[in-house]
Amino acid sequence: MSFEHAPVTKGLMMGSALTSIVGGIFDVKHYLHLQLVPHVSRNHQYWRLLLHHTAFSNSSDLLIAVIVLYGVGVHVERQFGSVKFASFTVASVLLATILEFLALILFHNMGINQIPSGPSALLFSILYQWYRLIPPAYHFRIFGIAGSNKAFMYILASQLALGHLPGSFASAVVGLLTGYIYRSELVNIKSWRLSPSIIRFSTRFLLPLVGSTRAPRRSTRARPETTHQVSSPDVGNEEIIATARPSTGTEETGGSVMREWVNELTGRNEQGTTGVRVPTDAEITQLTTMFPNMQRAVIVGALQRRLAFLLFQR
């Protein structure tokens, strides 16, 4: 797992974490939740409709949201592409804002008067895309109950949906409905994209703030690189490092035997270095006839390792 080809997801995680921390430091989190009465209906604080998407109210919600966003957002962005995924996030936030406002108006008499702060609706909209696009990697069964690797993300997401009832559950439902509307043909917003000027601005100024998203490159070597090398007339170029200090009389002999054995096992022995018999031309020809597609170097290496194994068994 990495953020390769997923800079928007990384930016969302960094942005939500930064705004939540800043809101806690300056003690302004009471301005971030969305409440119909009295903030919107009486005080006309309509800026809360968009501002409540910016930060979470506590660290536990932030931690769960970051884990879920990392688990699902990276896969969805790689499927969509960064431009489409960024357009999807903007459209989801705008649509979720309208639906949350309507939900507060329609159901405030039933106790839904407040929506907790945080981009929970956007998170559940992304979760719906992940549910529709990404197949499970494996399945399992516990006490007769079937499940898959995706169940763990659903369990974490349910903590957000049930954390601040009933407002958190309403936000989760709105997010799932937003994701459904985006994928359906009810409203043709799948083809909408951010303007090229916004994309150029984000690429030039915002992308450097996100940092590198390139995955760490793993070595293709079967053996680790040499830790220490010593060049001298009487000692080989490769030195085997041991944790125990050898005795004075057997230091050179022990090192030579160990180096000889490792060289034979790895197929790096050369004629004249050790006493192990070098494969004859007849043996090489026989294996070449049996495996005509194999290279000569591979066959010689296999014979050398076989001879070294037989010598070690003696």
CSV table of C-alpha atoms in Angstrom, one decimal:
chain,number,residue,atom,x,y,z
A,1,MET,CA,0.0,0.0,0.0
A,2,SER,CA,1.2,3.5,-0.8
A,3,PHE,CA,-0.2,6.8,-2.1
A,4,GLU,CA,1.2,6.2,-5.6
A,5,HIS,CA,-1.3,7.6,-8.2
A,6,ALA,CA,-3.5,8.9,-5.3
A,7,PRO,CA,-2.4,12.5,-4.4
A,8,VAL,CA,-6.0,13.6,-3.8
A,9,THR,CA,-6.6,11.0,-1.2
A,10,LYS,CA,-3.3,12.0,0.6
A,11,GLY,CA,-4.4,15.6,0.4
A,12,LEU,CA,-7.8,14.8,1.9
A,13,MET,CA,-6.2,12.9,4.8
A,14,MET,CA,-3.6,15.7,5.4
A,15,GLY,CA,-6.2,18.4,5.2
A,16,SER,CA,-8.7,16.8,7.5
A,17,ALA,CA,-6.0,16.1,10.1
A,18,LEU,CA,-4.6,19.6,9.9
A,19,THR,CA,-7.9,21.4,10.2
A,20,SER,CA,-9.0,19.1,13.1
A,21,ILE,CA,-5.8,19.8,15.0
A,22,VAL,CA,-5.9,23.5,14.3
A,23,GLY,CA,-9.6,23.6,15.4
A,24,GLY,CA,-8.7,21.9,18.7
A,25,ILE,CA,-5.7,24.1,19.4
A,26,PHE,CA,-7.6,27.4,18.9
A,27,ASP,CA,-10.8,26.0,20.5
A,28,VAL,CA,-13.1,26.8,17.6
A,29,LYS,CA,-14.7,23.3,17.1
A,30,HIS,CA,-18.0,24.6,18.4
A,31,TYR,CA,-18.3,26.6,15.2
A,32,LEU,CA,-17.9,23.6,13.0
A,33,HIS,CA,-21.0,21.4,13.5
A,34,LEU,CA,-24.2,21.9,11.6
A,35,GLN,CA,-27.3,22.6,13.7
A,36,LEU,CA,-30.7,23.7,12.3
A,37,VAL,CA,-32.0,25.4,15.4
A,38,PRO,CA,-30.9,28.0,16.3
A,39,HIS,CA,-27.7,28.4,14.2
A,40,VAL,CA,-29.3,28.2,10.7
A,41,SER,CA,-33.0,28.9,11.2
A,42,ARG,CA,-32.6,31.8,13.7
A,43,ASN,CA,-29.0,33.1,13.4
A,44,HIS,CA,-28.8,32.5,9.7
A,45,GLN,CA,-25.3,31.0,9.9
A,46,TYR,CA,-25.4,29.4,6.5
A,47,TRP,CA,-21.6,29.2,6.3
A,48,ARG,CA,-21.9,26.2,8.6
A,49,LEU,CA,-23.4,24.2,5.7
A,50,LEU,CA,-20.0,24.0,4.0
A,51,LEU,CA,-17.7,24.6,7.0
A,52,HIS,CA,-18.8,21.5,8.9
A,53,HIS,CA,-17.2,19.3,6.3
A,54,THR,CA,-13.7,20.6,7.1
A,55,ALA,CA,-12.8,19.1,10.5
A,56,PHE,CA,-13.7,16.4,12.9
A,57,SER,CA,-14.9,17.1,16.4
A,58,ASN,CA,-12.6,14.6,18.2
A,59,SER,CA,-9.4,12.6,17.7
A,60,SER,CA,-11.1,9.2,17.7
A,61,ASP,CA,-13.3,10.2,14.7
A,62,LEU,CA,-10.3,11.6,12.9
A,63,LEU,CA,-8.3,8.4,13.4
A,64,ILE,CA,-11.1,6.1,12.2
A,65,ALA,CA,-11.8,8.4,9.2
A,66,VAL,CA,-8.1,8.5,8.2
A,67,ILE,CA,-7.8,4.7,8.4
A,68,VAL,CA,-10.9,4.2,6.3
A,69,LEU,CA,-10.0,6.9,3.8
A,70,TYR,CA,-6.6,5.3,3.3
A,71,GLY,CA,-8.1,1.9,2.9
A,72,VAL,CA,-10.8,2.8,0.4
A,73,GLY,CA,-9.8,6.2,-1.1
A,74,VAL,CA,-6.5,5.0,-2.7
A,75,HIS,CA,-8.2,2.2,-4.6
A,76,VAL,CA,-11.1,4.4,-5.8
A,77,GLU,CA,-8.8,7.2,-7.0
A,78,ARG,CA,-6.6,4.7,-8.9
A,79,GLN,CA,-9.8,3.5,-10.6
A,80,PHE,CA,-11.1,7.0,-11.4
A,81,GLY,CA,-7.9,8.9,-12.0
A,82,SER,CA,-6.9,11.9,-9.9
A,83,VAL,CA,-8.8,14.5,-12.0
A,84,LYS,CA,-12.1,12.5,-12.0
A,85,PHE,CA,-11.6,11.7,-8.3
A,86,ALA,CA,-11.1,15.3,-7.4
A,87,SER,CA,-14.2,16.3,-9.4
A,88,PHE,CA,-16.1,13.5,-7.7
A,89,THR,CA,-15.1,14.8,-4.2
A,90,VAL,CA,-16.3,18.4,-5.0
A,91,ALA,CA,-19.5,17.1,-6.5
A,92,SER,CA,-20.1,14.8,-3.5
A,93,VAL,CA,-19.5,17.6,-1.0
A,94,LEU,CA,-22.0,19.9,-2.8
A,95,LEU,CA,-24.6,17.3,-3.2
A,96,ALA,CA,-24.2,16.0,0.4
A,97,THR,CA,-24.6,19.6,1.7
A,98,ILE,CA,-27.9,20.0,0.0
A,99,LEU,CA,-29.2,16.6,1.1
A,100,GLU,CA,-28.1,17.2,4.7
A,101,PHE,CA,-29.9,20.5,4.8
A,102,LEU,CA,-33.0,18.9,3.5
A,103,ALA,CA,-32.7,16.1,6.0
A,104,LEU,CA,-32.5,18.6,8.9
A,105,ILE,CA,-35.6,20.4,7.6
A,106,LEU,CA,-37.7,17.3,7.0
A,107,PHE,CA,-36.7,15.3,10.1
A,108,HIS,CA,-35.8,17.8,12.8
A,109,ASN,CA,-39.1,17.0,14.5
A,110,MET,CA,-37.9,13.4,14.8
A,111,GLY,CA,-34.8,14.4,16.7
A,112,ILE,CA,-32.4,15.0,13.8
A,113,ASN,CA,-31.4,18.6,14.5
A,114,GLN,CA,-27.6,18.4,14.3
A,115,ILE,CA,-25.0,17.0,12.0
A,116,PRO,CA,-21.6,16.4,13.6
A,117,SER,CA,-18.6,18.1,12.1
A,118,GLY,CA,-16.3,16.2,9.7
A,119,PRO,CA,-16.4,15.0,6.1
A,120,SER,CA,-18.3,11.9,7.0
A,121,ALA,CA,-20.7,12.2,4.1
A,122,LEU,CA,-17.8,12.4,1.6
A,123,LEU,CA,-16.2,9.4,3.3
A,124,PHE,CA,-19.3,7.3,2.9
A,125,SER,CA,-19.8,8.4,-0.6
A,126,ILE,CA,-16.2,7.2,-1.4
A,127,LEU,CA,-17.0,4.0,0.6
A,128,TYR,CA,-20.0,3.4,-1.7
A,129,GLN,CA,-17.8,3.7,-4.8
A,130,TRP,CA,-15.3,1.3,-3.2
A,131,TYR,CA,-18.2,-1.2,-2.6
A,132,ARG,CA,-19.2,-1.1,-6.2
A,133,LEU,CA,-15.8,-1.0,-7.9
A,134,ILE,CA,-13.3,-3.0,-5.9
A,135,PRO,CA,-13.8,-6.8,-5.6
A,136,PRO,CA,-12.8,-8.5,-2.3
A,137,ALA,CA,-9.3,-10.0,-2.2
A,138,TYR,CA,-10.3,-13.0,-0.1
A,139,HIS,CA,-13.2,-14.6,1.8
A,140,PHE,CA,-13.4,-16.2,5.2
A,141,ARG,CA,-15.9,-17.8,7.5
A,142,ILE,CA,-16.1,-17.3,11.3
A,143,PHE,CA,-18.6,-19.4,13.3
A,144,GLY,CA,-20.5,-20.0,10.1
A,145,ILE,CA,-20.7,-16.4,9.1
A,146,ALA,CA,-19.2,-15.6,5.7
A,147,GLY,CA,-17.1,-12.5,5.2
A,148,SER,CA,-14.3,-10.9,3.2
A,149,ASN,CA,-11.4,-8.6,3.7
A,150,LYS,CA,-13.8,-5.6,3.0
A,151,ALA,CA,-15.7,-6.4,6.2
A,152,PHE,CA,-13.0,-4.7,8.3
A,153,MET,CA,-13.5,-1.4,6.6
A,154,TYR,CA,-17.2,-1.7,7.0
A,155,ILE,CA,-16.8,-2.3,10.7
A,156,LEU,CA,-14.6,0.8,11.1
A,157,ALA,CA,-17.0,2.9,9.0
A,158,SER,CA,-19.9,1.8,11.2
A,159,GLN,CA,-18.1,3.4,14.2
A,160,LEU,CA,-18.5,6.8,12.5
A,161,ALA,CA,-22.1,6.1,11.6
A,162,LEU,CA,-23.0,5.2,15.2
A,163,GLY,CA,-20.7,7.5,17.1
A,164,HIS,CA,-23.0,10.6,17.4
A,165,LEU,CA,-26.6,9.3,17.0
A,166,PRO,CA,-28.8,10.3,15.3
A,167,GLY,CA,-26.9,13.0,13.4
A,168,SER,CA,-23.9,10.8,12.5
A,169,PHE,CA,-26.2,8.1,11.1
A,170,ALA,CA,-28.1,10.7,9.0
A,171,SER,CA,-24.7,11.9,7.6
A,172,ALA,CA,-23.8,8.3,6.8
A,173,VAL,CA,-27.0,7.7,5.0
A,174,VAL,CA,-26.7,11.0,3.1
A,175,GLY,CA,-23.1,10.0,2.0
A,176,LEU,CA,-24.3,6.6,0.7
A,177,LEU,CA,-27.2,8.2,-1.1
A,178,THR,CA,-24.7,10.7,-2.6
A,179,GLY,CA,-22.5,7.9,-3.9
A,180,TYR,CA,-25.5,6.1,-5.3
A,181,ILE,CA,-26.7,9.3,-7.1
A,182,TYR,CA,-23.3,9.8,-8.5
A,183,ARG,CA,-23.1,6.4,-10.0
A,184,SER,CA,-26.7,6.3,-11.3
A,185,GLU,CA,-28.2,8.2,-14.2
A,186,LEU,CA,-30.6,10.2,-12.0
A,187,VAL,CA,-28.3,13.2,-12.2
A,188,ASN,CA,-25.7,13.3,-14.9
A,189,ILE,CA,-22.8,14.5,-12.9
A,190,LYS,CA,-20.4,11.7,-13.7
A,191,SER,CA,-19.1,13.5,-16.7
A,192,TRP,CA,-18.5,16.8,-14.9
A,193,ARG,CA,-14.8,17.7,-14.4
A,194,LEU,CA,-13.0,20.6,-12.7
A,195,SER,CA,-11.9,23.4,-15.0
A,196,PRO,CA,-8.4,23.1,-16.5
A,197,SER,CA,-7.4,26.4,-14.7
A,198,ILE,CA,-8.2,24.8,-11.3
A,199,ILE,CA,-6.3,21.7,-12.2
A,200,ARG,CA,-3.2,23.7,-13.3
A,201,PHE,CA,-3.4,25.7,-10.1
A,202,SER,CA,-3.6,22.6,-8.0
A,203,THR,CA,-0.8,20.9,-9.8
A,204,ARG,CA,1.5,23.9,-9.5
A,205,PHE,CA,0.7,25.0,-5.9
A,206,LEU,CA,-1.1,22.3,-4.0
A,207,LEU,CA,0.5,19.2,-5.2
A,208,PRO,CA,4.0,20.2,-3.9
A,209,LEU,CA,2.4,20.6,-0.5
A,210,VAL,CA,1.2,17.0,-0.5
A,211,GLY,CA,4.7,15.7,-1.1
A,212,SER,CA,5.9,12.7,-2.9
A,213,THR,CA,3.4,9.8,-3.6
A,214,ARG,CA,5.8,7.5,-5.2
A,215,ALA,CA,5.9,4.0,-3.7
A,216,PRO,CA,9.3,2.8,-2.2
A,217,ARG,CA,11.2,0.8,-4.7
A,218,ARG,CA,12.2,-2.6,-3.6
A,219,SER,CA,15.4,-4.3,-4.7
A,220,THR,CA,15.0,-7.2,-7.1
A,221,ARG,CA,18.2,-8.9,-5.8
A,222,ALA,CA,17.6,-12.4,-4.4
A,223,ARG,CA,20.4,-11.8,-1.9
A,224,PRO,CA,21.2,-8.7,0.2
A,225,GLU,CA,23.9,-6.5,-1.0
A,226,THR,CA,27.4,-7.0,0.5
A,227,THR,CA,27.7,-5.2,3.8
A,228,HIS,CA,31.5,-5.0,3.9
A,229,GLN,CA,34.2,-5.6,1.4
A,230,VAL,CA,38.0,-5.9,1.9
A,231,SER,CA,40.5,-6.0,-0.9
A,232,SER,CA,43.9,-7.5,-0.2
A,233,PRO,CA,46.3,-9.8,-2.0
A,234,ASP,CA,45.6,-12.9,0.2
A,235,VAL,CA,41.9,-12.3,1.1
A,236,GLY,CA,38.9,-12.4,-1.4
A,237,ASN,CA,36.9,-9.4,-2.4
A,238,GLU,CA,34.0,-10.5,-0.3
A,239,GLU,CA,34.2,-10.8,3.4
A,240,ILE,CA,31.7,-12.8,5.5
A,241,ILE,CA,30.8,-10.9,8.6
A,242,ALA,CA,30.0,-13.0,11.7
A,243,THR,CA,28.7,-11.9,15.0
A,244,ALA,CA,31.2,-14.1,17.0
A,245,ARG,CA,34.8,-13.2,17.2
A,246,PRO,CA,36.9,-16.1,15.7
A,247,SER,CA,39.9,-17.6,17.4
A,248,THR,CA,43.4,-16.4,16.6
A,249,GLY,CA,44.6,-19.6,15.0
A,250,THR,CA,41.5,-20.4,12.9
A,251,GLU,CA,40.5,-16.9,11.8
A,252,GLU,CA,41.7,-17.1,8.2
A,253,THR,CA,40.8,-20.8,7.8
A,254,GLY,CA,37.3,-20.4,9.2
A,255,GLY,CA,36.6,-17.4,7.0
A,256,SER,CA,37.8,-19.3,3.9
A,257,VAL,CA,35.7,-22.3,4.6
A,258,MET,CA,32.6,-20.3,5.2
A,259,ARG,CA,33.2,-18.1,2.1
A,260,GLU,CA,33.8,-21.2,0.0
A,261,TRP,CA,30.5,-22.9,1.2
A,262,VAL,CA,28.4,-19.7,0.6
A,263,ASN,CA,30.0,-19.2,-2.9
A,264,GLU,CA,29.1,-22.8,-3.8
A,265,LEU,CA,25.5,-22.6,-2.5
A,266,THR,CA,24.9,-19.4,-4.5
A,267,GLY,CA,26.6,-20.6,-7.7
A,268,ARG,CA,29.4,-18.0,-7.6
A,269,ASN,CA,32.3,-20.4,-7.5
A,270,GLU,CA,35.0,-20.2,-10.2
A,271,GLN,CA,37.4,-23.0,-11.2
A,272,GLY,CA,40.4,-23.1,-9.0
A,273,THR,CA,38.8,-21.3,-6.0
A,274,THR,CA,37.7,-24.4,-4.2
A,275,GLY,CA,38.1,-28.1,-4.3
A,276,VAL,CA,34.6,-28.8,-5.6
A,277,ARG,CA,34.5,-30.4,-9.0
A,278,VAL,CA,33.4,-28.1,-11.8
A,279,PRO,CA,30.6,-29.6,-14.0
A,280,THR,CA,31.9,-31.3,-17.0
A,281,ASP,CA,30.9,-30.6,-20.6
A,282,ALA,CA,29.1,-33.9,-20.7
A,283,GLU,CA,26.9,-33.0,-17.8
A,284,ILE,CA,26.2,-29.5,-19.2
A,285,THR,CA,25.3,-31.0,-22.6
A,286,GLN,CA,23.0,-33.6,-21.1
A,287,LEU,CA,21.0,-30.9,-19.2
A,288,THR,CA,21.0,-28.7,-22.2
A,289,THR,CA,19.4,-31.5,-24.3
A,290,MET,CA,16.8,-32.0,-21.6
A,291,PHE,CA,16.1,-28.3,-21.2
A,292,PRO,CA,16.8,-26.6,-24.6
A,293,ASN,CA,15.2,-23.3,-23.6
A,294,MET,CA,17.4,-22.8,-20.5
A,295,GLN,CA,20.5,-20.6,-20.7
A,296,ARG,CA,23.9,-22.2,-20.3
A,297,ALA,CA,24.7,-20.0,-17.3
A,298,VAL,CA,21.5,-21.1,-15.5
A,299,ILE,CA,22.4,-24.8,-16.1
A,300,VAL,CA,26.0,-24.4,-14.9
A,301,GLY,CA,24.8,-22.6,-11.7
A,302,ALA,CA,22.3,-25.4,-11.0
A,303,LEU,CA,25.0,-28.1,-11.4
A,304,GLN,CA,27.4,-26.1,-9.1
A,305,ARG,CA,24.8,-25.8,-6.4
A,306,ARG,CA,24.0,-29.5,-6.6
A,307,LEU,CA,27.7,-30.5,-6.3
A,308,ALA,CA,28.1,-28.1,-3.3
A,309,PHE,CA,25.0,-29.7,-1.7
A,310,LEU,CA,26.5,-33.2,-2.2
A,311,LEU,CA,29.8,-32.1,-0.7
A,312,PHE,CA,28.1,-30.6,2.3
A,313,GLN,CA,26.2,-33.9,2.9
A,314,ARG,CA,29.5,-35.8,3.1
